[in-house]
mmCIF file of N, CA, C and O in Angstrom:
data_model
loop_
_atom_site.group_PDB
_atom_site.id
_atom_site.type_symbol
_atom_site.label_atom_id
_atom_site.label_comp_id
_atom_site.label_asym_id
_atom_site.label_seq_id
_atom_site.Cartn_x
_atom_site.Cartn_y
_atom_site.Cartn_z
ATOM 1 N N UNK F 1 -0.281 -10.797 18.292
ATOM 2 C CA UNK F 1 -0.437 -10.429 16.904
ATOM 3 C C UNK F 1 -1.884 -10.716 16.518
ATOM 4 O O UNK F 1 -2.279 -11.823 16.152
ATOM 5 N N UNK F 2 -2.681 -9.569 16.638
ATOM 6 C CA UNK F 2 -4.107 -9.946 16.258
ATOM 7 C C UNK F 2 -4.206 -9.530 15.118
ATOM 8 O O UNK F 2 -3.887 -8.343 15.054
ATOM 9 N N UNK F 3 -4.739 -10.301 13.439
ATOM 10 C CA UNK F 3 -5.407 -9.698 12.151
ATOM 11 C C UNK F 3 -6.200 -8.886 12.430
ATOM 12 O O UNK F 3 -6.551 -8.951 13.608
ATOM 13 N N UNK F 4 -6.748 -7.967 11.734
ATOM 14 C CA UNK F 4 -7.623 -6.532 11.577
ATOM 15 C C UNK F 4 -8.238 -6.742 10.492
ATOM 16 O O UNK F 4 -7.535 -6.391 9.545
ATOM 17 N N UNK F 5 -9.558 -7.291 10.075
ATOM 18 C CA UNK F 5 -9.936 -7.640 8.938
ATOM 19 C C UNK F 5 -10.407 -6.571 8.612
ATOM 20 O O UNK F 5 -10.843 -6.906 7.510
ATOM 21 N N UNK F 6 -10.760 -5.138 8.747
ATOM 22 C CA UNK F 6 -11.831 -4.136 8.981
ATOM 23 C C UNK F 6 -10.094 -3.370 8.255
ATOM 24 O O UNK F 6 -9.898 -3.158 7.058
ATOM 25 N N UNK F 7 -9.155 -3.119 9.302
ATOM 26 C CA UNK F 7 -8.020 -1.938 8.933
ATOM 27 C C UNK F 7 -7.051 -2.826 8.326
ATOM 28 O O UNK F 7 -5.927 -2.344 8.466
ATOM 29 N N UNK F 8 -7.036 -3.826 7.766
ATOM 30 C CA UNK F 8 -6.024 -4.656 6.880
ATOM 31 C C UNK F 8 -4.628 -4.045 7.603
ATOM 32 O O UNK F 8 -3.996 -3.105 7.122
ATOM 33 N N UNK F 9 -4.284 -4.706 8.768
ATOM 34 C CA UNK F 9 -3.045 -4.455 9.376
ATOM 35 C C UNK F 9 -3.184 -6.142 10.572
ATOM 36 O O UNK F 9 -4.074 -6.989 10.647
ATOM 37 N N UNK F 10 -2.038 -6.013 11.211
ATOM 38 C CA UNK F 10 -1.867 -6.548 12.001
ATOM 39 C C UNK F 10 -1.377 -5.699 13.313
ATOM 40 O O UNK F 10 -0.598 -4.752 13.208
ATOM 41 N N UNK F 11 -2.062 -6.261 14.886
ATOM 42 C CA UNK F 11 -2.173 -5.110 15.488
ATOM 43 C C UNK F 11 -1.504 -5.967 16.592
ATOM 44 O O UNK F 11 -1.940 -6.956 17.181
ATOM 45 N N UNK F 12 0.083 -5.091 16.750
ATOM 46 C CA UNK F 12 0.850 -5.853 18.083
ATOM 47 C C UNK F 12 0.488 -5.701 19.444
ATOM 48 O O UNK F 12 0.832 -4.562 19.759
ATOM 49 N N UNK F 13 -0.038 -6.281 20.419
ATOM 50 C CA UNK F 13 -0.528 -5.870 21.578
ATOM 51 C C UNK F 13 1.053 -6.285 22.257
ATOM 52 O O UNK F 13 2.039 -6.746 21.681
ATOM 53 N N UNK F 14 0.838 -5.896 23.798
ATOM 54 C CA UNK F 14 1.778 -6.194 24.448
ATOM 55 C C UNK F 14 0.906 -6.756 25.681
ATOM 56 O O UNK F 14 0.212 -6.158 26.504
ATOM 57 N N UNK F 15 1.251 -8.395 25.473
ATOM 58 C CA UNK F 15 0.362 -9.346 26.224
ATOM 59 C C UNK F 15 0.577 -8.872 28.186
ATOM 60 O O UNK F 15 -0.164 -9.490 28.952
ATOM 61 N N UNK F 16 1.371 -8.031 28.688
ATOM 62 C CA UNK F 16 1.456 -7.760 29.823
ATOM 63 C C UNK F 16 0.559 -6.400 30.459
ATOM 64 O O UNK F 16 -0.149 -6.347 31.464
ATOM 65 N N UNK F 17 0.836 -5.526 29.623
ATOM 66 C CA UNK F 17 0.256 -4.437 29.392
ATOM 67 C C UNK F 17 -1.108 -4.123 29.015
ATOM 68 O O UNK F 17 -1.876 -3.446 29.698
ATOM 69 N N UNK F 18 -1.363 -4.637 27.922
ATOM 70 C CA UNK F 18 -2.669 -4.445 26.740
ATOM 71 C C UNK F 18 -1.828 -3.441 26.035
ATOM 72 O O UNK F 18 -2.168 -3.298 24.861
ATOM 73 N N UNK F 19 -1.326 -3.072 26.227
ATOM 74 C CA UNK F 19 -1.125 -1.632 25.201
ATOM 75 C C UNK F 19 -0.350 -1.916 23.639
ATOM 76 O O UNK F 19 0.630 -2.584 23.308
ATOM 77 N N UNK F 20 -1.384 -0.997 22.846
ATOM 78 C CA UNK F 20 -1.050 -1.740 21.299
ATOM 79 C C UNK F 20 0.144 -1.076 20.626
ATOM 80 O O UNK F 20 0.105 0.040 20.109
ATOM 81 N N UNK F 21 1.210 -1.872 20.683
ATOM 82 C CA UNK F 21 2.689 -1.712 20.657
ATOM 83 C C UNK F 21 2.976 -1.349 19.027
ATOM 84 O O UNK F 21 4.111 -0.960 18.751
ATOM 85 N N UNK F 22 2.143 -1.445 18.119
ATOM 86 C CA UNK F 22 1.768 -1.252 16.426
ATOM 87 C C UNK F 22 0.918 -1.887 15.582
ATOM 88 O O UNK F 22 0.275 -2.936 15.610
ATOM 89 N N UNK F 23 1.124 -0.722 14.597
ATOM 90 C CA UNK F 23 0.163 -1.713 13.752
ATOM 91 C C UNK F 23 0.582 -1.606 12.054
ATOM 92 O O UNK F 23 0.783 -0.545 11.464
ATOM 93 N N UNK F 24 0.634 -2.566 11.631
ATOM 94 C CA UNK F 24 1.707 -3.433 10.770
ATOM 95 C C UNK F 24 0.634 -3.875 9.691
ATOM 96 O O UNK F 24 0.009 -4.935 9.681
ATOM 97 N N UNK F 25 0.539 -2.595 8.582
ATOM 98 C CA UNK F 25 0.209 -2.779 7.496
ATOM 99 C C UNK F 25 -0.036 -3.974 6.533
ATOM 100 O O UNK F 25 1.015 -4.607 6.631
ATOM 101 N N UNK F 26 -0.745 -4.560 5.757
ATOM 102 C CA UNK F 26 -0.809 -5.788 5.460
ATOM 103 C C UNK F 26 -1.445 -5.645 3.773
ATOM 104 O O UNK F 26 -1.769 -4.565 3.280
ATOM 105 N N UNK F 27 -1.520 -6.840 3.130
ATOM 106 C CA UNK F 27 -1.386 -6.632 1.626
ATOM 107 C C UNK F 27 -3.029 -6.391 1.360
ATOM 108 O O UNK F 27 -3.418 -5.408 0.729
ATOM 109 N N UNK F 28 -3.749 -7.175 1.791
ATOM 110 C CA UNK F 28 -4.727 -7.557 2.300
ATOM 111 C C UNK F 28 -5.748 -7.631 2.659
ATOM 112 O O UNK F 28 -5.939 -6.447 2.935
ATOM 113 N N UNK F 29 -6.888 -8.259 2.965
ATOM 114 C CA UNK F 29 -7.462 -8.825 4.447
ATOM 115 C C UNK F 29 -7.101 -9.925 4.835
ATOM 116 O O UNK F 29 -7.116 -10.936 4.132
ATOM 117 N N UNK F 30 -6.654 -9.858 6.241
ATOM 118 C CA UNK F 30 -5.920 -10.959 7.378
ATOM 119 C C UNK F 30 -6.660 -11.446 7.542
ATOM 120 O O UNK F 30 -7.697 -10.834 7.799
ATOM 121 N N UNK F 31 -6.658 -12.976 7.510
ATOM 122 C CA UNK F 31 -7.675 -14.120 8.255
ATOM 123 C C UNK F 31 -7.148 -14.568 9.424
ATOM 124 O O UNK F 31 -7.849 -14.469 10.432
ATOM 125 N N UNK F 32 -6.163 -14.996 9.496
ATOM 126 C CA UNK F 32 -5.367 -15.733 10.646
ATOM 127 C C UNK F 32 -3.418 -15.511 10.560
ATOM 128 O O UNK F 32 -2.713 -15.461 9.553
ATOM 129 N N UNK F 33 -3.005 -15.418 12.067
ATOM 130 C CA UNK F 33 -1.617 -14.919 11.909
ATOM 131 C C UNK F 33 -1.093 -15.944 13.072
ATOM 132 O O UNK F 33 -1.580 -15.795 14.193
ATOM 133 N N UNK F 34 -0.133 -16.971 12.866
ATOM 134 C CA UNK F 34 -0.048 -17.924 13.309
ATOM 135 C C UNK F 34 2.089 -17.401 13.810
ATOM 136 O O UNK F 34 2.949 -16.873 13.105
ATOM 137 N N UNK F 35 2.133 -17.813 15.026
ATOM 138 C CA UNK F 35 3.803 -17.371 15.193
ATOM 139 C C UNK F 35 4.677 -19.269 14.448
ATOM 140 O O UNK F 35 4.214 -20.405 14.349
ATOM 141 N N UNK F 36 5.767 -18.775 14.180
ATOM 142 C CA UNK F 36 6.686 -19.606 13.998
ATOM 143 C C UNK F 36 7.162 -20.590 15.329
ATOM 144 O O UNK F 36 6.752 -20.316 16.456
ATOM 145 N N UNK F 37 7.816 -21.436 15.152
ATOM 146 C CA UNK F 37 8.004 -22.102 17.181
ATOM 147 C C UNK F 37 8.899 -21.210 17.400
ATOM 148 O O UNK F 37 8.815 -20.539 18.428
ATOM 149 N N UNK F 38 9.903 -21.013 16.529
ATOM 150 C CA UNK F 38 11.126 -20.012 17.180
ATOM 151 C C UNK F 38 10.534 -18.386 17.500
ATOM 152 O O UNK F 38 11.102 -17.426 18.020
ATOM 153 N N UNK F 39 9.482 -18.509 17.080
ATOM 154 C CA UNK F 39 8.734 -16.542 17.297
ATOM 155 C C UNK F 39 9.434 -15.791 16.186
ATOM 156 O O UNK F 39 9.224 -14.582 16.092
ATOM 157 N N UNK F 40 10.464 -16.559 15.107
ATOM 158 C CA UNK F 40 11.099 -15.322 14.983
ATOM 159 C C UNK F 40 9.907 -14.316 13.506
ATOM 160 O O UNK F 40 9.727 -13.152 13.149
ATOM 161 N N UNK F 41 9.418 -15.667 13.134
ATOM 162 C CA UNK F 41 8.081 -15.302 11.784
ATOM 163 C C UNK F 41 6.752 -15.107 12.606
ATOM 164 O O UNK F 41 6.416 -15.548 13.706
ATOM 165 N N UNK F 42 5.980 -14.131 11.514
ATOM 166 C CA UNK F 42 4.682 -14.345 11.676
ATOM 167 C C UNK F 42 4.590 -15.129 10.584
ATOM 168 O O UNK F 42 5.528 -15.006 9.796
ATOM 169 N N UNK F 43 3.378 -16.228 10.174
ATOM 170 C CA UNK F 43 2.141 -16.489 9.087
ATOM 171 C C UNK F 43 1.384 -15.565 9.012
ATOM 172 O O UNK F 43 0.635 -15.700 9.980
ATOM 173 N N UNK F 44 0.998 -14.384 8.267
ATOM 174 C CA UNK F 44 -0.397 -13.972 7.885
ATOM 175 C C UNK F 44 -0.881 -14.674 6.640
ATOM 176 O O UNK F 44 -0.294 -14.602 5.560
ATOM 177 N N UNK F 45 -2.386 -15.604 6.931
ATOM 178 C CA UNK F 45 -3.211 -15.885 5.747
ATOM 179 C C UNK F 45 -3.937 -14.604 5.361
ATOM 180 O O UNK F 45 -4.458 -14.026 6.314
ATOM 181 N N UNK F 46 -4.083 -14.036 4.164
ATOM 182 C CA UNK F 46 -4.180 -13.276 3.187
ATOM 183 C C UNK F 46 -5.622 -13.745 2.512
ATOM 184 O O UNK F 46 -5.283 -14.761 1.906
ATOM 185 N N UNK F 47 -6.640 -13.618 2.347
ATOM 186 C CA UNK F 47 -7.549 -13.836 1.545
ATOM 187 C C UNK F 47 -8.059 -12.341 0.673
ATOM 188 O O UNK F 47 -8.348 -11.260 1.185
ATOM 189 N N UNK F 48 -8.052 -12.667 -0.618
ATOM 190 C CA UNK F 48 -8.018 -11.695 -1.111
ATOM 191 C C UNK F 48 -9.808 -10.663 -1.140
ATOM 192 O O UNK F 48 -10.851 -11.275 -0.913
ATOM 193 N N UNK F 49 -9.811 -9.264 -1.421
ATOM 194 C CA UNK F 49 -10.906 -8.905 -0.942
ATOM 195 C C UNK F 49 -11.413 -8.859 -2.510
ATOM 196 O O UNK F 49 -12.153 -9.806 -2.776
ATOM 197 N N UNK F 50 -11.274 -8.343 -3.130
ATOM 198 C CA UNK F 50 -11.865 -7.969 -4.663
ATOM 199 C C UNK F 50 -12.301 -9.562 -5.420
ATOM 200 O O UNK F 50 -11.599 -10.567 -5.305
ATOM 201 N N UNK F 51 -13.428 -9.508 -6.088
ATOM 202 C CA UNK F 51 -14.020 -10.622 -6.652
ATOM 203 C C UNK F 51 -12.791 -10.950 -7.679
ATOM 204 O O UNK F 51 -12.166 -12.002 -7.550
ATOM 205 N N UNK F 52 -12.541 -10.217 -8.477
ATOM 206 C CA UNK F 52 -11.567 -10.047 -9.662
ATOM 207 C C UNK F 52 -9.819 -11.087 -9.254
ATOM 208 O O UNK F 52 -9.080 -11.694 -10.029
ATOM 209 N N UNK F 53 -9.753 -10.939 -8.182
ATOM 210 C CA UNK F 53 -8.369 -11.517 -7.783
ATOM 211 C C UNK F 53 -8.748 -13.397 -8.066
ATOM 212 O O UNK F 53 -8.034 -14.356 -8.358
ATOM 213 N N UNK F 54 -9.581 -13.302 -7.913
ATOM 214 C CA UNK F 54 -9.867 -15.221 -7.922
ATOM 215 C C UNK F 54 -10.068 -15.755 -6.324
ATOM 216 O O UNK F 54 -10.456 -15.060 -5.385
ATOM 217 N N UNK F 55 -9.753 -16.957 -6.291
ATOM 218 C CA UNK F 55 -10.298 -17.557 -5.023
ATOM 219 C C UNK F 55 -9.282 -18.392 -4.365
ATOM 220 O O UNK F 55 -9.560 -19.474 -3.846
ATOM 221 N N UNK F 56 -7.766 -17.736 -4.398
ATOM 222 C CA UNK F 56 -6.998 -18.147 -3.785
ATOM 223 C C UNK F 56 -6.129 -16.808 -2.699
ATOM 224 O O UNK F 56 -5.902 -15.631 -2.982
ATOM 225 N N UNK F 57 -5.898 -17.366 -1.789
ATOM 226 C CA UNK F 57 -5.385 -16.499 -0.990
ATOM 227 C C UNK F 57 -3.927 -17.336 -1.060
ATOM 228 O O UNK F 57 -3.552 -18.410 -1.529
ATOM 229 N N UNK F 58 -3.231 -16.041 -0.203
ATOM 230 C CA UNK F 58 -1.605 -16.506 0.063
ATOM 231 C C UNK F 58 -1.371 -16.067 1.365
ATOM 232 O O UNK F 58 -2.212 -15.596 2.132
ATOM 233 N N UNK F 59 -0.099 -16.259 1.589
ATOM 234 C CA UNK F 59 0.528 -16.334 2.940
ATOM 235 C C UNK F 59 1.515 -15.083 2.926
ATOM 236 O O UNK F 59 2.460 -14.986 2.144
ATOM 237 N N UNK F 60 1.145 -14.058 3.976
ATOM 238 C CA UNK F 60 2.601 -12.989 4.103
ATOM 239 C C UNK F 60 3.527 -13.189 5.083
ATOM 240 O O UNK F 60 2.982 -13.426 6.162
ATOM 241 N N UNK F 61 5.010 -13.182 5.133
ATOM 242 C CA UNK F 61 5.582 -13.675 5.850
ATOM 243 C C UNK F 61 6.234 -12.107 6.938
ATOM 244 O O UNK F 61 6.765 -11.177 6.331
ATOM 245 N N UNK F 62 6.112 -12.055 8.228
ATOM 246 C CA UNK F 62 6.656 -11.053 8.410
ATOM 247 C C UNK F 62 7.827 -11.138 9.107
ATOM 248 O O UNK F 62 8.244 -12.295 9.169
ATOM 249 N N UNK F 63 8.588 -10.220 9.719
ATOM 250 C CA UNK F 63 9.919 -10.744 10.501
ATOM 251 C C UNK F 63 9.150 -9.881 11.945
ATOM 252 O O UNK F 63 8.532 -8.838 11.731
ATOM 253 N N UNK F 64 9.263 -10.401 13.283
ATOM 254 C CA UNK F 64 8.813 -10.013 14.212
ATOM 255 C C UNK F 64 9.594 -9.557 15.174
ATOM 256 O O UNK F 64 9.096 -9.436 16.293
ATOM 257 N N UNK F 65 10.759 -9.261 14.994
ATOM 258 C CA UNK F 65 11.873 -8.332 15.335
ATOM 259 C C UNK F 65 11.565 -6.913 14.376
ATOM 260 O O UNK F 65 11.587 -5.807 14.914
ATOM 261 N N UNK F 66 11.373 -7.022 13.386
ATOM 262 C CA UNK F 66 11.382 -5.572 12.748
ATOM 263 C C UNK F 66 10.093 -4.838 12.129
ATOM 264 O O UNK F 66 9.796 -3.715 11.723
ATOM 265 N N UNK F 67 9.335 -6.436 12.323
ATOM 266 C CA UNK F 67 7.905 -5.881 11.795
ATOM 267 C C UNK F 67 7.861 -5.955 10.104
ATOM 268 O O UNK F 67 6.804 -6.340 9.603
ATOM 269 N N UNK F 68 8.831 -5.644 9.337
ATOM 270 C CA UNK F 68 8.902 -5.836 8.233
ATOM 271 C C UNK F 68 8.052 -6.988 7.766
ATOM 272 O O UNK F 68 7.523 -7.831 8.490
ATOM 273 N N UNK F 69 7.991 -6.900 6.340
ATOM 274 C CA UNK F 69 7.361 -8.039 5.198
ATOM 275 C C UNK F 69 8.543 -8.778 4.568
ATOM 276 O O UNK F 69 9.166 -8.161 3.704
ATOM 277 N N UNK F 70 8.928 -9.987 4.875
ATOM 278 C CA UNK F 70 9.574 -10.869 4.188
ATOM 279 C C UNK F 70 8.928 -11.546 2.557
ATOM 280 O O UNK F 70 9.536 -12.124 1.656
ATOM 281 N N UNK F 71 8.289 -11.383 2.616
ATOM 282 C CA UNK F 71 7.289 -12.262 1.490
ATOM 283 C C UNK F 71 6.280 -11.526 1.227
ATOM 284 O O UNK F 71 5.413 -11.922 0.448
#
């Protein structure tokens, strides 16, 4: 699960292969995407891009079975 700070996605590789298995839209720009111990979450840190938002970022939660956005 590599962040895409450039295409605001997250980009699934397939660590055997290389081959990029998707890419998983994000709210965003991704700083860092950290797995859960069980794998079953991603962490994406979120820092926001526009001056106007303020100077807090948040956390998107994804499900890594479906790729979906939990949070």
């Amino acid at each position: 699960y590599i962040p895409s700070r450039v295409e605001f996605n997250i980009t699934v590789v397939d660590t055997r292969t290389g081959a990029i298995k998707a890419k998983v839209p994000v709210r965003a720009r991704p700083n860092v995407s950290v797995l859960t111990r069980d794998g079953k979450q991603l962490l994406v840190a979120i820092w926001p891009v526009d001056g106007n938002e303020g100077t807090h970022g948040y956390i998107q939660v994804m499900d890594t079975a479906t790729l979906q956005q939990l949070s």
